[in-house]
Short mmCIF file of C-alpha atoms and ligand atoms in Angstrom, two decimals:
data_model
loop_
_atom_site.label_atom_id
_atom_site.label_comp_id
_atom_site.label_asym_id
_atom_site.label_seq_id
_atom_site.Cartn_x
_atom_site.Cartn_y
_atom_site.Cartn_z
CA UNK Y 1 -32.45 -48.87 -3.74
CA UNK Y 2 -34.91 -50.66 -6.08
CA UNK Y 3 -34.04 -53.84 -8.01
CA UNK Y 4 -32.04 -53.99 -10.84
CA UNK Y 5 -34.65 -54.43 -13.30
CA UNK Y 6 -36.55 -51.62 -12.35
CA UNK Y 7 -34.31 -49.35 -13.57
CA UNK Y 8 -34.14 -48.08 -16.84
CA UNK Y 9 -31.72 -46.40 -19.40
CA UNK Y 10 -31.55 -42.64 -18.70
CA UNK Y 11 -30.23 -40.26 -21.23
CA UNK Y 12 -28.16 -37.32 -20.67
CA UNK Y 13 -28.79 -34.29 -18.66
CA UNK Y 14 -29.77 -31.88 -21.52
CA UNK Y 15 -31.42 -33.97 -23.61
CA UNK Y 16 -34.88 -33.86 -21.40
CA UNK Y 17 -34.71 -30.07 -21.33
CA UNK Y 18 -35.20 -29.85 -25.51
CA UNK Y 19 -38.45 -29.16 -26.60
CA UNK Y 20 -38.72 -31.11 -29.60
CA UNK Y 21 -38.99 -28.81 -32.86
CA UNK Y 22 -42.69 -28.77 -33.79
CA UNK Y 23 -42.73 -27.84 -37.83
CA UNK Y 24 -44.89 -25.50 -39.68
CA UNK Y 25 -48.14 -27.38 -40.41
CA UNK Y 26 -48.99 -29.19 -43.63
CA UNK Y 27 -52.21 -30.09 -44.33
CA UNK Y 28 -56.13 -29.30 -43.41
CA UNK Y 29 -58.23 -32.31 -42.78
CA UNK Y 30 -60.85 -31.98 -44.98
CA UNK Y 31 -60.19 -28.95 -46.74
CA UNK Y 32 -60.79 -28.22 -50.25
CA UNK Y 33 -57.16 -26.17 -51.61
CA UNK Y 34 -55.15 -25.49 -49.37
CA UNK Y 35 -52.12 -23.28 -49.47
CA UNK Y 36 -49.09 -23.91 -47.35
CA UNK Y 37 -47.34 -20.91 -46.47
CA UNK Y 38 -45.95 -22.62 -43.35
CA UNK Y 39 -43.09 -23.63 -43.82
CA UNK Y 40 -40.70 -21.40 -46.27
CA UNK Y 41 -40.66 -23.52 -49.01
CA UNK Y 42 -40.56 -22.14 -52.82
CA UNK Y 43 -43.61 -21.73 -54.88
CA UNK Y 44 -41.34 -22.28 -57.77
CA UNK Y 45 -40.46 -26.09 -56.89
CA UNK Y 46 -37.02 -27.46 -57.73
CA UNK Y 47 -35.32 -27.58 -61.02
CA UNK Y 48 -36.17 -30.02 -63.73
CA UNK Y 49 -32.41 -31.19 -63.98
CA UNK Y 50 -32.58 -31.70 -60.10
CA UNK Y 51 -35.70 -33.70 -60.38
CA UNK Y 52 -33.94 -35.93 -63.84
CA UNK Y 53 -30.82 -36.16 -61.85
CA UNK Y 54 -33.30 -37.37 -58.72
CA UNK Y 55 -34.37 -40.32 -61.65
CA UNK Y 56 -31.59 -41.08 -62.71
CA UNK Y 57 -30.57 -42.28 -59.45
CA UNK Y 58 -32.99 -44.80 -59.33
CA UNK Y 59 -31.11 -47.80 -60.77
CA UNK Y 60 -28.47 -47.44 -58.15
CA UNK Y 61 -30.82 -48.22 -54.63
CA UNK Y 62 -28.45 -51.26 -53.80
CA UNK Y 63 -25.02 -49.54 -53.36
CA UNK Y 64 -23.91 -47.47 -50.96
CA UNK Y 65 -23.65 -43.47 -51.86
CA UNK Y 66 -20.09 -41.64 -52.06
CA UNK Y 67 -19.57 -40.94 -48.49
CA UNK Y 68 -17.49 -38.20 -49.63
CA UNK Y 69 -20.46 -36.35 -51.40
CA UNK Y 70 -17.49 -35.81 -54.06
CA UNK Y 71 -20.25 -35.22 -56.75
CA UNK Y 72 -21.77 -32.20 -54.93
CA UNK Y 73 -18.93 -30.76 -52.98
CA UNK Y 74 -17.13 -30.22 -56.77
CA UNK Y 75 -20.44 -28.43 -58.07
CA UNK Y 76 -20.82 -26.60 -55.06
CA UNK Y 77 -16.71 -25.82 -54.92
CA UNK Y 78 -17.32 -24.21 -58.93
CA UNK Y 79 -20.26 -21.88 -58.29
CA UNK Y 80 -18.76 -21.15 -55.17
CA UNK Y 81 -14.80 -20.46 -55.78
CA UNK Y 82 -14.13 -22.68 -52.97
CA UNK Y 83 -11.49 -25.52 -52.15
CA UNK Y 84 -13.82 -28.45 -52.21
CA UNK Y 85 -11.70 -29.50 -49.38
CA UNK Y 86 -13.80 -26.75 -47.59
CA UNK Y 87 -16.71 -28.05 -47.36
CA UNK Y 88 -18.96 -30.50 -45.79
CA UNK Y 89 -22.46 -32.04 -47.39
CA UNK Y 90 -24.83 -32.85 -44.32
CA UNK Y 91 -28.37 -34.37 -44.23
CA UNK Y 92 -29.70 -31.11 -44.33
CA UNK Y 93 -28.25 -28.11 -42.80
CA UNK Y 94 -30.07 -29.20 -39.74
CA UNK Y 95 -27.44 -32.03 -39.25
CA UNK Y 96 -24.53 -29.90 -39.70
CA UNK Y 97 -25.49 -27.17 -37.25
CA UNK Y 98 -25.93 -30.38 -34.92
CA UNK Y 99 -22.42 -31.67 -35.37
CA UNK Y 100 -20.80 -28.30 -34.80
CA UNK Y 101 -22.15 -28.55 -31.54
CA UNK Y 102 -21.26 -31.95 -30.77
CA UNK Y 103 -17.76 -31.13 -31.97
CA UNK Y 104 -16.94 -27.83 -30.04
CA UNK Y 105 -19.76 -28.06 -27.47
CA UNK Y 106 -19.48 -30.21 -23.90
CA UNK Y 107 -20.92 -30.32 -20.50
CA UNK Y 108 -20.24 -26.93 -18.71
CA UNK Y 109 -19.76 -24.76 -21.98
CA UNK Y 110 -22.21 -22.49 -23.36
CA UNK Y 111 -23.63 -21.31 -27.02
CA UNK Y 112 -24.98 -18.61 -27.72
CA UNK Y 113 -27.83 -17.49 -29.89
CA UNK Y 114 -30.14 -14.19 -30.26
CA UNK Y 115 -33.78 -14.27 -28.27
CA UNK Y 116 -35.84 -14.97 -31.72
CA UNK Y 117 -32.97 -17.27 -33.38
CA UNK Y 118 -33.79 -20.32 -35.09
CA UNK Y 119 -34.60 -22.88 -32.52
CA UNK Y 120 -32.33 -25.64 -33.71
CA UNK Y 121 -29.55 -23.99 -32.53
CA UNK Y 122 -30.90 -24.61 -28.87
CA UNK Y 123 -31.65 -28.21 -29.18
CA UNK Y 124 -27.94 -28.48 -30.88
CA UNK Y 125 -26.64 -26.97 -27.66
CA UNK Y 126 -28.64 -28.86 -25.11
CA UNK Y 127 -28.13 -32.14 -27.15
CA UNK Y 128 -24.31 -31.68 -27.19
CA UNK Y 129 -24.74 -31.61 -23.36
CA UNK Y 130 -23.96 -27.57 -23.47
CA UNK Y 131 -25.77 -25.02 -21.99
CA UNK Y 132 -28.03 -22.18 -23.89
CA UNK Y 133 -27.27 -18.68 -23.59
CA UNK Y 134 -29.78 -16.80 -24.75
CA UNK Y 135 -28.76 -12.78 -26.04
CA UNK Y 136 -31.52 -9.97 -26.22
CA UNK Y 137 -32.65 -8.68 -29.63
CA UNK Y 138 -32.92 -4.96 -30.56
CA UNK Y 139 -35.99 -4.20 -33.16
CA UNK Y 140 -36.80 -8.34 -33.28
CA UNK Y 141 -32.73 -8.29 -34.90
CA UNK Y 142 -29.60 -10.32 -33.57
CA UNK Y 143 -27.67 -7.19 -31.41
CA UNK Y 144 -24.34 -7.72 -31.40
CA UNK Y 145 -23.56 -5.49 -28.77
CA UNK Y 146 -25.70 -8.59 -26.69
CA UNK Y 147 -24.13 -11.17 -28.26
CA UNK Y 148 -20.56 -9.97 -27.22
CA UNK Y 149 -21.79 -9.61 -23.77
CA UNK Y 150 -23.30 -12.59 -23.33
CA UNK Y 151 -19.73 -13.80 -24.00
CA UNK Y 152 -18.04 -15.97 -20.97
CA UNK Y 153 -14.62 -18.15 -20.65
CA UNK Y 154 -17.34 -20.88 -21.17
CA UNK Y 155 -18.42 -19.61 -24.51
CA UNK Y 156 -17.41 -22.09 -27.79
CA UNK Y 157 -19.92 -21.39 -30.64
CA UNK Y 158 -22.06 -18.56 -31.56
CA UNK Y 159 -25.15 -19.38 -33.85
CA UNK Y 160 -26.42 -16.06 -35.94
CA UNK Y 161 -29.20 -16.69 -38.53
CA UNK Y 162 -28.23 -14.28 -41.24
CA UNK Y 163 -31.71 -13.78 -42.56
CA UNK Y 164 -32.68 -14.49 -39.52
CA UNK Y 165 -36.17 -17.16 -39.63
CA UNK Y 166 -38.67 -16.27 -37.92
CA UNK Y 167 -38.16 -12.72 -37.97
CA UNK Y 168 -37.18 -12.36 -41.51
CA UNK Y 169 -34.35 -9.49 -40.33
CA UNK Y 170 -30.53 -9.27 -40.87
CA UNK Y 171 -26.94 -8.15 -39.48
CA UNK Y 172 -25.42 -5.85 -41.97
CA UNK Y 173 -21.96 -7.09 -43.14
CA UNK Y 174 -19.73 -4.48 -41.68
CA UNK Y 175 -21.97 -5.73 -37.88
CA UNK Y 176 -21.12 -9.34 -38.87
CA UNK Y 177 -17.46 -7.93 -38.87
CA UNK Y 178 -17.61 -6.36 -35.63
CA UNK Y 179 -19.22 -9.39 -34.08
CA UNK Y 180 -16.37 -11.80 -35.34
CA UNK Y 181 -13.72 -9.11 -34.25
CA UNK Y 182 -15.29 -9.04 -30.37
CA UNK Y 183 -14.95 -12.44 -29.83
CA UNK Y 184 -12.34 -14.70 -28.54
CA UNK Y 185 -10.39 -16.95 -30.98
CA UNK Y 186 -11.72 -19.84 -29.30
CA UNK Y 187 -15.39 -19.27 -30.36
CA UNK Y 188 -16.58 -20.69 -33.45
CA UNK Y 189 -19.17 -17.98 -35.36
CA UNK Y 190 -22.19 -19.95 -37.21
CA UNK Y 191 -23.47 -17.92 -40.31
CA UNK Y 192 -26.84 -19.27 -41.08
CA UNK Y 193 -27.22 -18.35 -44.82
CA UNK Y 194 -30.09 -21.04 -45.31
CA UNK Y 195 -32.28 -17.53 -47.00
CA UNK Y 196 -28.92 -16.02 -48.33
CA UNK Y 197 -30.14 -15.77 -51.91
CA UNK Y 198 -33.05 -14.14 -51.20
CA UNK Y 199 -31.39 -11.54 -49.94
CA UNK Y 200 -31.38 -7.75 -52.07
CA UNK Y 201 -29.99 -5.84 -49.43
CA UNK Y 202 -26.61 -4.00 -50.71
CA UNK Y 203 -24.80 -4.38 -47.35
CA UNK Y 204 -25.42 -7.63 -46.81
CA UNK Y 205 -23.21 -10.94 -47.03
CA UNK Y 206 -23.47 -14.30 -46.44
CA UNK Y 207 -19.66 -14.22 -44.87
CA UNK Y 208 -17.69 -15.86 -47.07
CA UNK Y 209 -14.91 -13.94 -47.12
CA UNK Y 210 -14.78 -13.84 -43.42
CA UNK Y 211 -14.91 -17.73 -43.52
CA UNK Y 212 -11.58 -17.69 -45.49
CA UNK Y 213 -9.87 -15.48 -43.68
CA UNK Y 214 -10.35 -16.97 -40.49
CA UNK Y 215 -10.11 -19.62 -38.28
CA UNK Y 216 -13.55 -19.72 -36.42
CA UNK Y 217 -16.15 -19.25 -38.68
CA UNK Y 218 -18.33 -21.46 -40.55
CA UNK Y 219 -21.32 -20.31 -43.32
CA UNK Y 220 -24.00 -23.03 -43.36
CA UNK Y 221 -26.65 -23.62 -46.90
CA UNK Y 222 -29.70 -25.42 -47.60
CA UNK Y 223 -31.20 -27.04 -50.59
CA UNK Y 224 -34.13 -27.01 -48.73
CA UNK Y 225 -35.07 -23.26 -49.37
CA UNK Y 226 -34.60 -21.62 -52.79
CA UNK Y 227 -33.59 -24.74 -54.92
CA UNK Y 228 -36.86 -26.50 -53.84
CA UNK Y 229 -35.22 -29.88 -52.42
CA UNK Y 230 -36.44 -29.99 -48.76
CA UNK Y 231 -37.64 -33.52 -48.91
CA UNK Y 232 -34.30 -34.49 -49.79
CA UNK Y 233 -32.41 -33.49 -47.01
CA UNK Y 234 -28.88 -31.69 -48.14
CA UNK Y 235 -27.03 -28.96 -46.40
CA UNK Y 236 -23.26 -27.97 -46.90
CA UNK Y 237 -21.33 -25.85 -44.88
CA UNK Y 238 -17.44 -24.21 -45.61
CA UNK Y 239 -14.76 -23.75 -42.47
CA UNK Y 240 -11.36 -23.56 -41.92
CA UNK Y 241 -9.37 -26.94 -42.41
CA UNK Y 242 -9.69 -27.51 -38.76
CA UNK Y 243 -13.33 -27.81 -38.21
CA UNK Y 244 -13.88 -29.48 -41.65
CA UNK Y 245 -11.38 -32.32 -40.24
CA UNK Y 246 -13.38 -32.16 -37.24
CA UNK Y 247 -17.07 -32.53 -38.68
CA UNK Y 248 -15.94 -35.54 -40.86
CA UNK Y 249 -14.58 -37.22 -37.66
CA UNK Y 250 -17.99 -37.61 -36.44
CA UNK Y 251 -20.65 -37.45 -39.00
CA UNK Y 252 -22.25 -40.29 -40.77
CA UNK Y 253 -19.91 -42.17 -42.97
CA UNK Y 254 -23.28 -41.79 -46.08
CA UNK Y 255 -24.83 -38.79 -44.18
CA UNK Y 256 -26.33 -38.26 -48.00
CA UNK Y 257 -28.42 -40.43 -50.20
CA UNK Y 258 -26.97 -40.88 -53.86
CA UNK Y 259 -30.80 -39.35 -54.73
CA UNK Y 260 -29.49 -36.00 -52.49
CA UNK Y 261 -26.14 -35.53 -54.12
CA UNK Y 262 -27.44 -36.52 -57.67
CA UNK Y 263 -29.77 -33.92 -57.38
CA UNK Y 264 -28.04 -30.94 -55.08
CA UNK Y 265 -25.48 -31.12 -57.71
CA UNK Y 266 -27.82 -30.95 -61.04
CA UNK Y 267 -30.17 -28.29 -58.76
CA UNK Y 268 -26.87 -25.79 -57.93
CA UNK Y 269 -25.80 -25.71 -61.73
CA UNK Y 270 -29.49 -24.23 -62.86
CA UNK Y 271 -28.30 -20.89 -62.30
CA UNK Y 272 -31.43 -19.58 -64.48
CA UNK Y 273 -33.56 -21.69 -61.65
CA UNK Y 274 -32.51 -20.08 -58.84
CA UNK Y 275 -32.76 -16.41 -60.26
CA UNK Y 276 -36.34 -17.53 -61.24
CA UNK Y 277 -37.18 -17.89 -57.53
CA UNK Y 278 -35.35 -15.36 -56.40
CA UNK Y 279 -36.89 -12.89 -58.69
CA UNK Y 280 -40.36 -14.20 -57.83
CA UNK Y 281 -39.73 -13.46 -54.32
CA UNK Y 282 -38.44 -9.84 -55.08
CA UNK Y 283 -41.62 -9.16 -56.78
CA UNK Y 284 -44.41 -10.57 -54.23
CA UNK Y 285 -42.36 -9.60 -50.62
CA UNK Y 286 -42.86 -6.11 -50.93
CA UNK Y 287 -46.16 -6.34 -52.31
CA UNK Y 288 -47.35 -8.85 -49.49
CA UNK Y 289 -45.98 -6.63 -47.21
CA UNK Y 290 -47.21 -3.50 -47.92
CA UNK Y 291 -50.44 -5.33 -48.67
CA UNK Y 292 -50.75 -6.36 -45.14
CA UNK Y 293 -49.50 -2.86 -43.77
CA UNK Y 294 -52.60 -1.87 -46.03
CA UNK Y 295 -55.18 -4.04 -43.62
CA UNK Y 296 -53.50 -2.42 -40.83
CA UNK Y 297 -51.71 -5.04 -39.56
CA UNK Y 298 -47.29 -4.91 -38.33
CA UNK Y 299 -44.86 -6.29 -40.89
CA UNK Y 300 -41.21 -6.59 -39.27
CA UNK Y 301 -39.04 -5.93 -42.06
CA UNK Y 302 -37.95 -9.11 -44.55
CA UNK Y 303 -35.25 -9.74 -46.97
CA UNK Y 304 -35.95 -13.72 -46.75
CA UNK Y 305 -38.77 -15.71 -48.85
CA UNK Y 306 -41.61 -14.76 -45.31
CA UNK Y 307 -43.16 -12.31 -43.51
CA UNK Y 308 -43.58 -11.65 -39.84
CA UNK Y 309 -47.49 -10.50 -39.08
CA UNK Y 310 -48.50 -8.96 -35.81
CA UNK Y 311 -51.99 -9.24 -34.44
CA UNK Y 312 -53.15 -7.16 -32.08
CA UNK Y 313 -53.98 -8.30 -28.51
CA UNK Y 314 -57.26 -9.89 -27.41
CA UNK Y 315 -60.38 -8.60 -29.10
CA UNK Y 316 -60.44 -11.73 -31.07
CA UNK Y 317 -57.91 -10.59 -33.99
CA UNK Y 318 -55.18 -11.75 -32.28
CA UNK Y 319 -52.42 -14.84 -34.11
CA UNK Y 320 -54.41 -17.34 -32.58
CA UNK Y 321 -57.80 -16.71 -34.37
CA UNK Y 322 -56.13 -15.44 -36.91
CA UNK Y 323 -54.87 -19.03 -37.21
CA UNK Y 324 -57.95 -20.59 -36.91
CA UNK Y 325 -59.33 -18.68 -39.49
CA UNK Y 326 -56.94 -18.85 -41.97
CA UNK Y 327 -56.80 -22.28 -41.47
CA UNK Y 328 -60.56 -23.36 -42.31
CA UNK Y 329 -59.99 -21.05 -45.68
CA UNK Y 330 -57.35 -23.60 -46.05
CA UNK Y 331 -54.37 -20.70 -46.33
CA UNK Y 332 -51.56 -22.60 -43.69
CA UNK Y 333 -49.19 -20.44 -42.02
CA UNK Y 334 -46.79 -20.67 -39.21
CA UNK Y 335 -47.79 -20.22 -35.59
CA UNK Y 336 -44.06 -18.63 -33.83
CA UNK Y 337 -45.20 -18.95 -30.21
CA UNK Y 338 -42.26 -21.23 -29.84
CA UNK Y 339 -40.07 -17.97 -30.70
CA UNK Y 340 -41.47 -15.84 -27.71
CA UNK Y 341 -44.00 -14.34 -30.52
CA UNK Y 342 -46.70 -15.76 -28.97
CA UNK Y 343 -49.53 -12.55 -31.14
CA UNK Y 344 -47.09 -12.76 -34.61
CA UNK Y 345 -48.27 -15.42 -37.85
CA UNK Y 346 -44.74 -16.29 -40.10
CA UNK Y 347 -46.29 -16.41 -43.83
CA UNK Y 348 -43.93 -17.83 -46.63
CA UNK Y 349 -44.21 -16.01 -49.85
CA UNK Y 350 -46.12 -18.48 -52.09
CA UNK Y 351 -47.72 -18.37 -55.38
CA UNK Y 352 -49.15 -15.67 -56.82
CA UNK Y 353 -52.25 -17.77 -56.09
CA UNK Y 354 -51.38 -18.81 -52.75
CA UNK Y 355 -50.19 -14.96 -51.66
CA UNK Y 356 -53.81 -13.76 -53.25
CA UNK Y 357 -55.41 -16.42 -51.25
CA UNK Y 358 -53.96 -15.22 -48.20
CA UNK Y 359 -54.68 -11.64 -48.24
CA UNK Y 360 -58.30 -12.15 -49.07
CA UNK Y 361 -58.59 -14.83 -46.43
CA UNK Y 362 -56.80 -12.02 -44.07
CA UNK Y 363 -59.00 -8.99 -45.23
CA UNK Y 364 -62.02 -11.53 -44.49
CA UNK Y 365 -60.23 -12.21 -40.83
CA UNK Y 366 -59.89 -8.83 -40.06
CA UNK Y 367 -63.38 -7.18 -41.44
CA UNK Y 368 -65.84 -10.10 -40.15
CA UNK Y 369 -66.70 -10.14 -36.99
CA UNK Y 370 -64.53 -11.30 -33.76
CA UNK Y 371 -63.39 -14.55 -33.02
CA UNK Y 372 -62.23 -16.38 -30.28
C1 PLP G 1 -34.98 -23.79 -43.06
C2 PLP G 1 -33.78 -23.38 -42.30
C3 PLP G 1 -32.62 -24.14 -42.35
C4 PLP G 1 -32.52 -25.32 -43.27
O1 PLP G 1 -32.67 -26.51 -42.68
P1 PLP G 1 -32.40 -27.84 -43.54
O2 PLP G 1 -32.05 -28.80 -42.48
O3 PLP G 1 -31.25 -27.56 -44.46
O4 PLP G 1 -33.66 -28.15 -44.26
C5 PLP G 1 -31.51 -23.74 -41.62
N1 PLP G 1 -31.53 -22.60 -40.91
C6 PLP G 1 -32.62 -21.81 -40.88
C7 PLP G 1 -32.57 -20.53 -40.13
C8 PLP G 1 -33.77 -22.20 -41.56
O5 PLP G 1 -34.87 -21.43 -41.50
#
């Protein structure tokens, strides 16, 4: 046995096994303009009463924020209909997809998510000590069928991405449904609704209704994505009493800077804002996508604020060079390797400038001559 002071702190089992989440690039040394399209952030920026209420804030650094989030649960609680009892403010939605897992997930029990799901749903899992169970996808979209048979005694949360990032697909409501009917009461369902307002599609929801009529499911939001407040870090998410009481046990006491709920509260009232955005979006997705299609290149299917791009193999088109390439015209998008899409580029839609950008850089790509 070696000496005492030889050894050294180990951490759990789990915690070695997480690849740590590698974001979307965000800069080009040297570059002149660069666009990033890497990371699904709006063109439009956030609103100018976020950004006041962000100010306004500034007088205030000595004291301690509401630990309650009171501020921003009530705004959320009247655009939402909700019982601001409901719901839970997080740093981020990141942190509150985190402490469902600590909450419901141990050593020995397993969550599941779909093959090309978000990948901070696996580090939640492996982090909370659980293990990852990982369910095929049909047509690069969650399959519930999978999901339900991926199911075990061990099974205590489900994670579902609904737009799903970084495939940019979605679950119907009514297959939502039939996912939260097939499973036992004892698994908690995770609605991922950080794109939820980009979406058009008639038949979809977000699942609030099946929130409040249930016991096991939970709808996560960002501020991160449509209302343009990423660097601030605030996330919400509404449950049934029981895993509300549970999240509060064990989060943060301030989770949320007084800058975060100042301004998640001011950003969620600018209804005009957010239609601004999301109107911007339903103008330039199709026409990005069918503008790729046009070079010849895949485009999975999108209701959120990105594409998916496939490459072809080899031949020096592929993601990689594609990557490269893009890069040095200073047009940043999102390698997905990490998502088993080793040949597929995840573009955000940007500016008009920015989405012009990229599909001369890409026409460029694809008509010069190989690379790689
Ligand atoms: C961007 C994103 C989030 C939001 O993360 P925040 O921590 O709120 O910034 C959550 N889920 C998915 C699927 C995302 O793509």
């Amino acid at each position: 046995r070696r000496p005492r002071w030889r050894e050294r702190p180990t951490p759990r089992p789990g915690v070695l096994a997480i690849e740590a989440y590698v974001p979307g690039k965000s800069g080009v040394p040297g570059a002149g303009k660069v666009y990033k399209l890497s990371s699904n952030e709006t063109p439009l920026g956030p609103s100018p009463a976020a950004v006041a209420a962000l100010r306004e804030t500034a007088g205030g650094l000595a004291l301690y924020p509401d630990g309650s989030s009171t501020a921003l649960r009530a705004a959320i609680a009247r655009k939402f209909g909700l019982d601001p009892e409901r719901i839970v403010c997080g740093a981020g939605s990141d942190e509150l997809l985190s402490l469902l897992a600590y909450a419901y997930v141990g050593p020995g029990d397993e969550g599941i998510y779909a093959e090309h799901g978000f990948l901070v749903y696996r580090i939640a899992i492996l982090a909370a000590g659980g293990t990852p169970v990982v369910a095929p996808e049909r047509d690069l979209t969650a399959d519930v069928d999978a999901i339900l048979a991926a199911v075990t005694p061990r099974t205590r949360i489900v994670y579902v991405a609904n737009p799903n990032n970084p495939t940019g697909t979605y679950l119907p409501f009514p297959e939502v449904r039939r996912l939260h009917a097939g499973l036992p009461a004892n698994v908690l369902l995770v609605l991922d609704g950080a794109y939820a307002e980009y979406v058009r599609a008639n038949d979809y929801s977000a699942g609030l209704d099946l929130v409040l009529g249930s016991e096991n499911v939970v709808m996560t939001r960002t501020f991160s994505k449509i209302h343009g407040l990423a660097a601030l870090r605030i996330g919400w998410m509404v449950g049934p009493a029981a895993v509300v009481d549970a999240v509060n046990r064990i989060r943060g006491p301030f989770n949320l800077s007084s800058a975060g709920i100042a301004a998640g509260a001011a950003a969620i009232a600018d209804e005009a804002h957010v239609a601004a955005a999301a109107a911007h979006n339903a103008d330039w997705l199709p026409r990005l996508t069918e503008a790729v299609r046009g070079l010849g290149l895949t485009v999975t299917p999108s209701v959120g604020n990105f594409i998916l791009v496939h490459f072809p193999d080899g031949a020096g088109r592929d993601a990689a060079a594609a990557d490269a390439f893009l890069t040095g015209r200073g047009v940043i998008t999102r390698r997905v390797a990490s998502y088993g899409l080793p040949n597929a580029l995840r573009v955000t839609v940007g500016s008009a400038e920015a989405n012009e950008a990229f599909l001369a850089a890409l026409g460029d790509f694809l008509r010069g001559p190989a690379h790689g």
